[in-house]
Amino acid sequence: MSTTHRTTCTRDCPDACGLLATVEEGRITRLQGDPEHPVTRGFLCWRTGKYLQTQYAPERLRTPLWRPTLERAFTPLSWEDALDLVAEKLLRIKAESGPAAIFHYRSGGSLGMLKALVDHTFANFGPVTTKRGDICSGAGDEAQLLDFGDQDSSDLFTLRDAKHILIWGKNVHTSSPHTVPVLKEARARGARLVAIDPVPNRTTAMADAWHQPRPGGDLALALAVGRLLADSGRLAPEAASRCADLDGWLRLVRARSVADRCAEADVPVSVAEDLADRLADGPTTILVGWGMMRRTNGGAIVRALDALAAVTGNLFRKGGGSSFYFKRRRAFATPWVDAPPPRTICEPTFGADVLAANDPPIRAVWITAGNPVVMLPESETTIRALRSRELVVVADILPTDTTDCAHLVLPVATMLEDDDMVGAYGNHWLGNVSPVVPPDGAWTDVQIAFALARRLGVPLDEDVRMWKRRFLTPKVPLEALEAGAVRSPLTPEVLYGDGKVATPDGRVRLLTEAPALSAADPAFPLSLFSISTDFSQSSQWVEPMEGPAPLRVHPSVAPAPDGALATVRSAIGALTVRLKHDAGLRPDVVVMPKGGGFARGQCANAITRARVTDIGEGGALYEEGVRLELPDVVSVATENVHVATT
Ligand SMILES: Nc1nc2c(c(=O)[nH]1)N[C@H]1C(S)=C(S)[C@@H](COP(=O)(O)OP(=O)(O)OC[C@H]3O[C@@H](n4cnc5c(=O)[nH]c(N)nc54)[C@H](O)[C@@H]3O)O[C@H]1N2
Ligand SMILES: Nc1nc2c(c(=O)[nH]1)N[C@H]1C(S)=C(S)[C@@H](COP(=O)(O)OP(=O)(O)OC[C@H]3O[C@@H](n4cnc5c(=O)[nH]c(N)nc54)[C@H](O)[C@@H]3O)O[C@H]1N2
Ligand code: SF4
Ligand SMILES: [Mo]
């Protein structure tokens, strides 16, 4: 007998797909996209299409594992014993050093809303030290909050009303594949797609036009576009009333010539003219990606794009806008107000900050749904920080480079065993997460929170459905969500259709100052892009990469055969990689997958310095300069390729 269950994908992905899982004799035999979900439309991405490999991986953690010191081997413990032991240690650390000596770090392994119950438990026990900033989107979040007072987007399907869609630093085919059918529909209705990305991919291949600026040159390009629009009298008549800082923005865009700016962006002036024409010929939506925001001028780039949407009036029109994020939490409210943490650790500088924390030092780190060794920059510093703590607890589905630094590992349920809710951040749909099969030995994060709270003396009701009801906006009955995905009724179809944004006076704040583009270090002339791949969800691979990680390079900077091994070196370290020639790349960019294993020698963050973005304490992850060292070759520069043999 087979049955079909409906649930929702909880991965850190904009789409939040509806899933249909077929169960035969207690085992999931098939996973499909829900054909009734208007965004999912019955198809899954490659990595989740193969999720049953993870679900039934022989390496799945099934029992808590404990070791008193990192030199010892793990021994299995029962859940009761593991939680008694860890609660006793947390209570002792709190009594001796105060709760700030405990750091709870939660990341994006799953976007289930109820995972906040783990935070709540630690906040009530402490409050303890938590993270601040955001490795993923800090700069863009802060940019949109500054400009608009909020972060959200018009309905995904309003893209069908656009005349032009500027896909700016966003690889939708890989990172949010369910936007692709909507883009195709928009195009069938006459919209033109333009991609702005230094790297060729299926999204740039799909576009009607593709521009390839220098990494981070987007800021100069956007300012050039702004100047062209201003000087040709093509700003919206309402720009001065709807934007608070129009004069300041005009001074900024007019501070340098269009030719100068385009030279800085390394594009012909015709590129700026093309983009200006499209913005003036709206409705035009800018799909603002995450790529160019992970830079030391990343916040300013997003602000410059927001400004273009605002001054041209596109921001306020159906089919127009500056769409960076869909507010996935808008329909959920945590039904409590926790006391603020006594101290925070900046996420992108996690390792150094944990090592430096004093008064009190951090004695224990508890990690929920995160793999910071692989996913945060400067892996070795992160490892050093974790391995020098008295107690490290990691709650995960599978062993990782981070569980390698743990004293206690807690086995967690997968998304097909979880009981939760999610909101998408690439559309406005909400989904219920219900267990398709029971977890075999593992617990959900919420079960862990309940059991831990009991031991720590934290009052916490242990009723998951009650929490779902309390989290969810009263405008959506839980029963409706349980029956199938629901569009959040809290965001209108057109976000700022009444001409006002969410700042206190309703007017947009425009960018008025621009940070300089950071100069490349001549010793490390290539920009390392460690970006999403189809084959993994951050560090969660369907199957781990075999051998050295691939590195896409322009053939002119790698005069070695395709497939040859080479060393990629940054100021802090080196990795062996396998060269993959790509003549479509800019010669000053090399590309490797994000999320490669540290112990396997595939981890880009092993050679990426921990740096924050200009605003919002994001990670300037793609700002790392590297050079290639080829067999028999000492150095290869980008301009003037110069090869010295040893
Ligand atoms: N398959 C897969 N999908 C994923 C993920 C995954 O790991 N794998 N991760 C998910 C996560 S965590 C997130 S946050 C989202 C976001 O998705 P991400 O995958 O983080 O980002 P994208 O928005 O697709 O942007 C990446 C694009 O930006 C480009 N880029 C980089 N620097 C610059 C620049 O300076 N200028 C310009 N113009 N472009 C630049 C890159 O070349 C790349 O094509 O997607 C999610 N989707
Ligand atoms: N160099 C470089 N670094 C990057 C990026 C990049 O592009 N380049 N991207 C950045 C971005 S966008 C992000 S969002 C971060 C992601 O960083 P993380 O959130 O740390 O990455 P993930 O690999 O998605 O998830 C971490 C762990 O969560 C586990 N997990 C999955 N589901 C659950 C669950 O329900 N409960 C628990 N307890 N664990 C679970 C997974 O098995 C995995 O080991 O990395 C950032 N780091
Ligand atoms: S596209 Fe995103 S939401 Fe959809 S199945 Fe894949 S990971 Fe999950
Ligand atoms: Mo992310």
Coordinates of C-alpha atoms in Angstrom, one line a residue, residues 184-582:
K184 CA 9.7 32.8 -19.3
E185 CA 6.1 33.8 -19.1
A186 CA 7.1 37.4 -18.7
R187 CA 9.2 37.1 -21.8
A188 CA 6.4 35.4 -23.7
R189 CA 4.4 38.5 -22.9
G190 CA 7.0 40.8 -24.3
A191 CA 9.4 41.5 -21.4
R192 CA 13.1 41.7 -22.1
L193 CA 15.5 40.0 -19.7
V194 CA 19.0 41.5 -19.0
A195 CA 21.6 39.7 -16.9
I196 CA 24.4 41.6 -15.1
D197 CA 26.9 39.1 -13.9
P198 CA 30.7 38.6 -14.3
V199 CA 30.1 34.9 -14.6
P200 CA 28.3 33.1 -17.5
N201 CA 25.6 30.7 -16.4
R202 CA 22.2 29.4 -17.5
T203 CA 20.6 32.7 -16.4
T204 CA 22.9 34.8 -18.5
A205 CA 22.4 32.4 -21.4
M206 CA 18.6 32.8 -21.1
A207 CA 18.8 36.6 -21.1
D208 CA 18.2 38.8 -24.1
A209 CA 21.3 40.9 -23.1
W210 CA 24.2 40.1 -20.7
H211 CA 26.6 42.6 -19.2
Q212 CA 29.8 41.5 -17.5
P213 CA 31.1 44.2 -15.1
R214 CA 34.2 44.0 -12.9
P215 CA 33.4 42.3 -9.6
G216 CA 31.9 45.0 -7.4
G217 CA 31.9 47.4 -10.4
D218 CA 28.2 47.4 -10.2
L219 CA 28.2 50.4 -7.9
A220 CA 30.0 52.6 -10.5
L221 CA 27.8 51.2 -13.2
A222 CA 24.6 52.0 -11.3
L223 CA 25.8 55.5 -10.6
A224 CA 26.6 56.0 -14.3
V225 CA 23.1 54.9 -15.1
G226 CA 21.7 57.3 -12.6
R227 CA 23.6 60.2 -14.1
L228 CA 22.4 59.4 -17.6
L229 CA 18.8 59.3 -16.4
A230 CA 19.2 62.6 -14.5
D231 CA 21.0 64.5 -17.2
S232 CA 18.5 63.4 -19.9
G233 CA 15.5 64.5 -17.8
R234 CA 14.2 61.0 -17.4
L235 CA 13.6 60.9 -13.7
A236 CA 10.0 60.4 -12.6
P237 CA 8.1 63.7 -12.0
E238 CA 7.3 62.5 -8.4
A239 CA 11.0 61.6 -7.6
A240 CA 11.5 64.7 -5.4
S241 CA 8.4 64.2 -3.4
R242 CA 8.8 60.4 -3.0
C243 CA 12.5 60.4 -2.2
A244 CA 14.0 62.3 0.8
D245 CA 17.5 62.8 -0.5
L246 CA 17.1 63.5 -4.2
D247 CA 19.6 66.4 -4.2
G248 CA 22.2 64.4 -2.3
W249 CA 21.8 61.5 -4.8
L250 CA 22.1 63.9 -7.7
R251 CA 25.3 65.3 -6.3
L252 CA 26.6 61.8 -6.0
V253 CA 25.8 60.6 -9.5
R254 CA 27.1 63.9 -11.0
A255 CA 30.4 63.8 -9.0
R256 CA 32.1 61.8 -11.8
S257 CA 31.5 61.4 -15.5
V258 CA 29.7 58.5 -17.0
A259 CA 32.8 57.5 -18.9
D260 CA 34.8 57.4 -15.7
R261 CA 32.3 55.3 -13.9
C262 CA 32.0 52.9 -16.8
A263 CA 35.8 52.6 -16.9
E264 CA 35.7 51.7 -13.2
A265 CA 33.0 49.1 -13.9
D266 CA 35.0 47.9 -16.9
V267 CA 32.0 48.1 -19.3
P268 CA 31.5 50.3 -22.4
V269 CA 29.3 53.4 -21.9
S270 CA 26.7 51.7 -24.1
V271 CA 26.0 49.3 -21.2
A272 CA 25.0 52.1 -18.9
E273 CA 23.0 53.7 -21.8
D274 CA 21.2 50.4 -22.3
L275 CA 20.2 50.0 -18.7
A276 CA 19.1 53.7 -18.4
D277 CA 16.9 53.2 -21.5
R278 CA 15.3 50.1 -20.0
L279 CA 14.7 51.8 -16.6
A280 CA 13.1 54.8 -18.4
D281 CA 11.0 52.5 -20.5
G282 CA 9.2 50.8 -17.6
P283 CA 7.7 49.0 -15.8
T284 CA 11.1 47.6 -15.0
T285 CA 11.9 45.3 -12.1
I286 CA 15.4 44.9 -10.8
L287 CA 15.9 41.4 -9.4
V288 CA 18.6 42.2 -6.9
G289 CA 20.7 39.1 -6.2
W290 CA 22.9 38.1 -3.4
G291 CA 26.1 37.8 -5.4
M292 CA 27.3 41.3 -5.6
M293 CA 26.2 42.1 -2.1
R294 CA 28.8 39.9 -0.5
R295 CA 31.5 42.5 -1.0
T296 CA 33.0 45.4 0.9
N297 CA 30.8 47.8 -1.1
G298 CA 27.9 45.3 -1.3
G299 CA 25.5 47.4 0.8
A300 CA 26.1 50.5 -1.3
I301 CA 25.5 48.4 -4.5
V302 CA 22.1 47.4 -3.3
R303 CA 21.3 50.9 -2.2
A304 CA 22.3 52.3 -5.6
L305 CA 20.0 49.8 -7.3
D306 CA 17.2 50.7 -4.9
A307 CA 17.7 54.4 -5.9
L308 CA 17.5 53.6 -9.6
A309 CA 14.1 51.9 -9.0
A310 CA 12.9 54.8 -6.9
V311 CA 13.9 57.8 -8.9
T312 CA 12.5 56.3 -12.1
G313 CA 9.2 55.6 -10.4
N314 CA 9.5 51.8 -11.1
L315 CA 9.4 51.1 -7.4
F316 CA 5.8 52.2 -7.2
R317 CA 4.5 50.4 -10.3
K318 CA 3.1 47.0 -11.0
G319 CA 5.8 45.1 -12.9
G320 CA 8.5 47.4 -11.4
G321 CA 10.5 47.4 -8.2
S322 CA 13.8 46.5 -6.5
S323 CA 13.2 43.0 -5.5
F324 CA 15.8 41.6 -3.2
Y325 CA 13.8 39.6 -0.6
F326 CA 10.3 38.4 0.2
K327 CA 9.6 38.9 3.8
R328 CA 9.3 35.2 4.9
R329 CA 8.6 36.0 8.5
R330 CA 5.9 38.6 7.9
A331 CA 3.1 36.0 8.5
F332 CA 4.7 34.6 11.6
A333 CA 5.3 36.4 14.9
T334 CA 7.2 34.9 17.8
P335 CA 4.7 35.2 20.5
W336 CA 7.1 36.5 23.1
V337 CA 9.6 39.3 23.7
D338 CA 12.9 37.9 24.9
A339 CA 15.4 39.9 26.9
P340 CA 18.3 41.1 24.7
P341 CA 21.4 39.0 24.7
P342 CA 24.2 40.1 27.1
R343 CA 26.7 40.0 24.2
T344 CA 26.7 39.2 20.5
I345 CA 29.3 37.6 18.2
C346 CA 29.5 39.0 14.7
E347 CA 28.7 36.1 12.4
P348 CA 31.3 36.7 9.6
T349 CA 34.1 37.1 12.2
F350 CA 32.8 34.2 14.4
G351 CA 36.2 32.5 14.9
A352 CA 38.2 35.6 15.9
D353 CA 35.3 37.0 18.0
V354 CA 34.9 33.8 20.0
L355 CA 38.6 33.6 20.6
A356 CA 38.7 37.3 21.7
A357 CA 35.6 37.2 23.9
N358 CA 36.4 38.1 27.4
D359 CA 34.6 39.0 30.6
P360 CA 33.5 36.3 30.6
P361 CA 35.3 34.1 28.0
I362 CA 33.0 31.8 26.0
R363 CA 33.1 28.4 27.6
A364 CA 30.4 26.6 25.7
V365 CA 29.1 26.9 22.1
W366 CA 25.9 25.2 21.1
I367 CA 25.3 25.0 17.3
T368 CA 21.9 24.4 15.8
A369 CA 21.5 23.9 12.0
G370 CA 24.9 25.3 11.2
N371 CA 28.2 24.1 9.8
P372 CA 30.4 27.2 10.6
V373 CA 33.7 25.5 9.9
V374 CA 32.8 25.2 6.3
M375 CA 30.4 28.1 5.8
L376 CA 32.0 30.9 7.7
P377 CA 35.2 32.5 6.4
E378 CA 38.6 31.6 7.8
S379 CA 37.8 28.0 8.6
E380 CA 41.0 27.4 10.5
T381 CA 40.2 30.3 12.9
T382 CA 36.7 28.8 13.4
I383 CA 38.2 25.4 14.1
R384 CA 40.7 26.9 16.6
A385 CA 37.9 28.8 18.3
L386 CA 35.7 25.7 18.7
R387 CA 38.4 23.3 19.6
S388 CA 39.6 25.5 22.5
R389 CA 36.2 25.6 24.2
E390 CA 35.3 23.5 27.2
L391 CA 32.0 22.3 25.7
V392 CA 30.8 22.3 22.1
V393 CA 27.4 20.8 21.2
V394 CA 26.3 20.4 17.6
A395 CA 22.8 19.4 16.6
D396 CA 22.9 18.1 13.0
I397 CA 21.5 15.4 10.7
L398 CA 24.9 14.1 9.5
P399 CA 28.5 14.3 10.6
T400 CA 30.2 17.5 9.4
D401 CA 33.5 19.3 9.7
T402 CA 31.8 21.1 12.6
T403 CA 30.7 17.9 14.5
D404 CA 34.5 17.1 14.2
C405 CA 35.0 19.9 16.8
A406 CA 32.2 18.8 19.1
H407 CA 32.1 17.1 22.5
L408 CA 28.4 16.2 22.1
V409 CA 26.6 15.6 18.8
L410 CA 22.8 15.4 18.8
P411 CA 21.1 13.6 15.9
V412 CA 18.4 15.7 14.3
A413 CA 15.4 14.8 12.2
T414 CA 15.5 15.7 8.5
M415 CA 12.9 17.9 6.8
L416 CA 10.9 14.9 5.9
E417 CA 10.6 14.0 9.6
D418 CA 10.1 17.5 10.9
D419 CA 7.0 19.2 12.2
D420 CA 7.1 23.0 11.5
M421 CA 6.1 25.8 9.1
V422 CA 8.0 27.9 6.6
G423 CA 7.6 31.1 4.6
A424 CA 9.4 31.5 1.3
Y425 CA 11.8 34.3 0.6
G426 CA 11.5 34.2 -3.1
N427 CA 7.7 34.4 -3.3
H428 CA 4.9 35.0 -0.8
W429 CA 3.8 31.4 -0.1
L430 CA 3.6 29.8 3.3
G431 CA 3.8 26.1 3.8
N432 CA 3.2 23.6 6.6
V433 CA 5.9 21.0 7.4
S434 CA 4.5 17.7 8.6
P435 CA 6.4 14.5 9.3
V436 CA 6.3 12.1 6.4
V437 CA 8.0 9.3 8.4
P438 CA 9.1 9.2 12.1
P439 CA 12.7 10.0 12.8
D440 CA 14.6 6.8 13.6
G441 CA 16.6 7.7 16.7
A442 CA 16.9 11.4 15.8
W443 CA 14.8 14.2 17.4
T444 CA 13.5 17.4 15.9
D445 CA 15.1 20.7 17.1
V446 CA 11.8 21.5 18.9
Q447 CA 11.8 18.2 20.8
I448 CA 15.4 19.0 21.9
A449 CA 14.3 22.5 23.0
F450 CA 11.4 21.0 25.0
A451 CA 13.6 18.4 26.8
L452 CA 16.4 20.9 27.4
A453 CA 14.0 23.5 28.8
R454 CA 12.7 21.0 31.3
R455 CA 16.2 20.3 32.6
L456 CA 17.2 24.0 32.6
G457 CA 14.2 25.1 34.5
V458 CA 12.8 27.1 31.6
P459 CA 9.0 27.0 31.3
L460 CA 8.0 26.0 27.8
D461 CA 4.7 24.5 26.7
E462 CA 5.3 21.2 24.8
D463 CA 2.6 21.4 22.2
V464 CA 3.8 21.8 18.7
R465 CA 0.4 22.5 17.1
M466 CA -0.3 25.1 19.7
W467 CA 3.0 26.8 18.8
K468 CA 2.1 26.7 15.2
R469 CA -1.2 28.4 15.9
R470 CA 0.5 31.0 18.1
F471 CA 3.3 31.8 15.5
L472 CA 1.0 32.0 12.5
T473 CA -0.9 35.2 11.7
P474 CA -4.6 35.0 12.7
K475 CA -5.4 35.9 9.1
V476 CA -4.3 32.3 8.1
P477 CA -6.1 29.5 10.0
L478 CA -3.7 26.7 10.7
E479 CA -6.2 24.2 9.2
A480 CA -5.9 26.1 5.9
L481 CA -2.2 25.8 5.9
E482 CA -2.3 22.2 6.8
A483 CA -4.5 21.6 3.7
G484 CA -2.0 23.2 1.3
A485 CA 0.3 26.2 0.7
V486 CA -1.3 29.6 1.3
R487 CA -0.2 32.9 -0.1
S488 CA 0.5 35.3 2.8
P489 CA -2.4 37.9 2.8
L490 CA -0.1 40.4 4.5
T491 CA 1.8 41.7 1.5
P492 CA -0.2 43.4 -1.3
E493 CA 0.3 42.5 -4.9
V494 CA 2.1 45.7 -5.5
L495 CA 4.3 46.6 -2.5
Y496 CA 4.6 50.3 -2.6
G497 CA 1.7 51.0 -5.0
D498 CA 0.5 54.0 -3.0
G499 CA 3.7 55.8 -3.6
K500 CA 4.9 55.4 0.0
V501 CA 7.6 53.2 1.5
A502 CA 7.8 52.0 5.1
T503 CA 10.2 54.7 6.4
P504 CA 8.7 57.0 9.1
D505 CA 7.8 59.7 6.6
G506 CA 7.0 57.3 3.8
R507 CA 9.8 58.7 1.6
V508 CA 12.7 56.6 0.1
R509 CA 16.2 57.3 1.5
L510 CA 18.5 57.5 -1.4
L511 CA 22.2 56.7 -1.4
T512 CA 24.2 59.9 -1.1
E513 CA 27.7 58.6 -0.5
A514 CA 29.7 55.8 -2.2
P515 CA 32.6 53.8 -0.8
A516 CA 35.6 53.4 -3.1
L517 CA 36.0 50.1 -4.9
S518 CA 38.7 48.2 -3.0
A519 CA 41.8 47.9 -5.1
A520 CA 43.0 44.4 -6.1
D521 CA 46.3 43.3 -4.5
P522 CA 48.7 42.7 -7.4
A523 CA 50.0 39.6 -5.6
F524 CA 46.5 38.1 -5.7
P525 CA 44.9 39.5 -8.8
L526 CA 42.0 37.1 -9.3
S527 CA 38.6 37.4 -7.6
L528 CA 37.6 34.2 -6.0
F529 CA 33.8 33.6 -6.4
S530 CA 32.8 30.7 -4.1
I531 CA 29.1 30.5 -5.3
S532 CA 26.1 28.2 -5.2
T533 CA 26.2 25.0 -7.2
D534 CA 23.3 22.9 -8.3
F535 CA 24.8 19.9 -6.5
S536 CA 24.5 21.1 -3.0
Q537 CA 22.6 23.2 -0.5
S538 CA 25.5 25.2 1.0
S539 CA 27.5 22.4 2.7
Q540 CA 24.8 19.8 2.3
W541 CA 25.8 17.7 -0.8
V542 CA 23.8 15.0 -2.4
E543 CA 27.1 13.3 -2.7
P544 CA 30.3 14.9 -1.6
M545 CA 32.7 16.1 -4.3
E546 CA 35.3 13.6 -5.3
G547 CA 38.9 14.8 -5.2
P548 CA 40.0 18.5 -5.5
A549 CA 37.3 21.0 -6.1
P550 CA 36.8 22.3 -9.6
L551 CA 38.0 25.9 -10.3
R552 CA 36.6 27.6 -13.4
V553 CA 39.2 29.9 -15.0
H554 CA 39.6 31.8 -18.1
P555 CA 42.1 29.8 -20.3
S556 CA 44.3 32.9 -20.7
V557 CA 45.2 32.8 -17.0
A558 CA 45.7 29.0 -16.8
P559 CA 48.0 27.9 -19.6
A560 CA 47.7 24.3 -18.4
P561 CA 45.4 21.6 -19.8
D562 CA 41.7 21.5 -18.8
G563 CA 41.4 19.1 -15.9
A564 CA 45.0 19.8 -14.7
L565 CA 45.6 20.2 -11.0
A566 CA 46.8 23.6 -9.7
T567 CA 47.1 25.5 -6.5
V568 CA 44.9 28.4 -5.8
R569 CA 46.5 30.7 -3.2
S570 CA 45.1 33.6 -1.2
A571 CA 46.9 35.7 1.5
I572 CA 45.9 33.1 4.1
G573 CA 46.2 29.8 2.5
A574 CA 46.1 27.5 -0.5
L575 CA 44.0 24.7 -1.9
T576 CA 44.6 22.2 -4.7
V577 CA 42.0 22.5 -7.4
R578 CA 41.1 21.0 -10.7
L579 CA 41.1 23.5 -13.5
K580 CA 38.0 23.9 -15.7
H581 CA 38.5 26.3 -18.6
D582 CA 35.7 28.7 -19.3

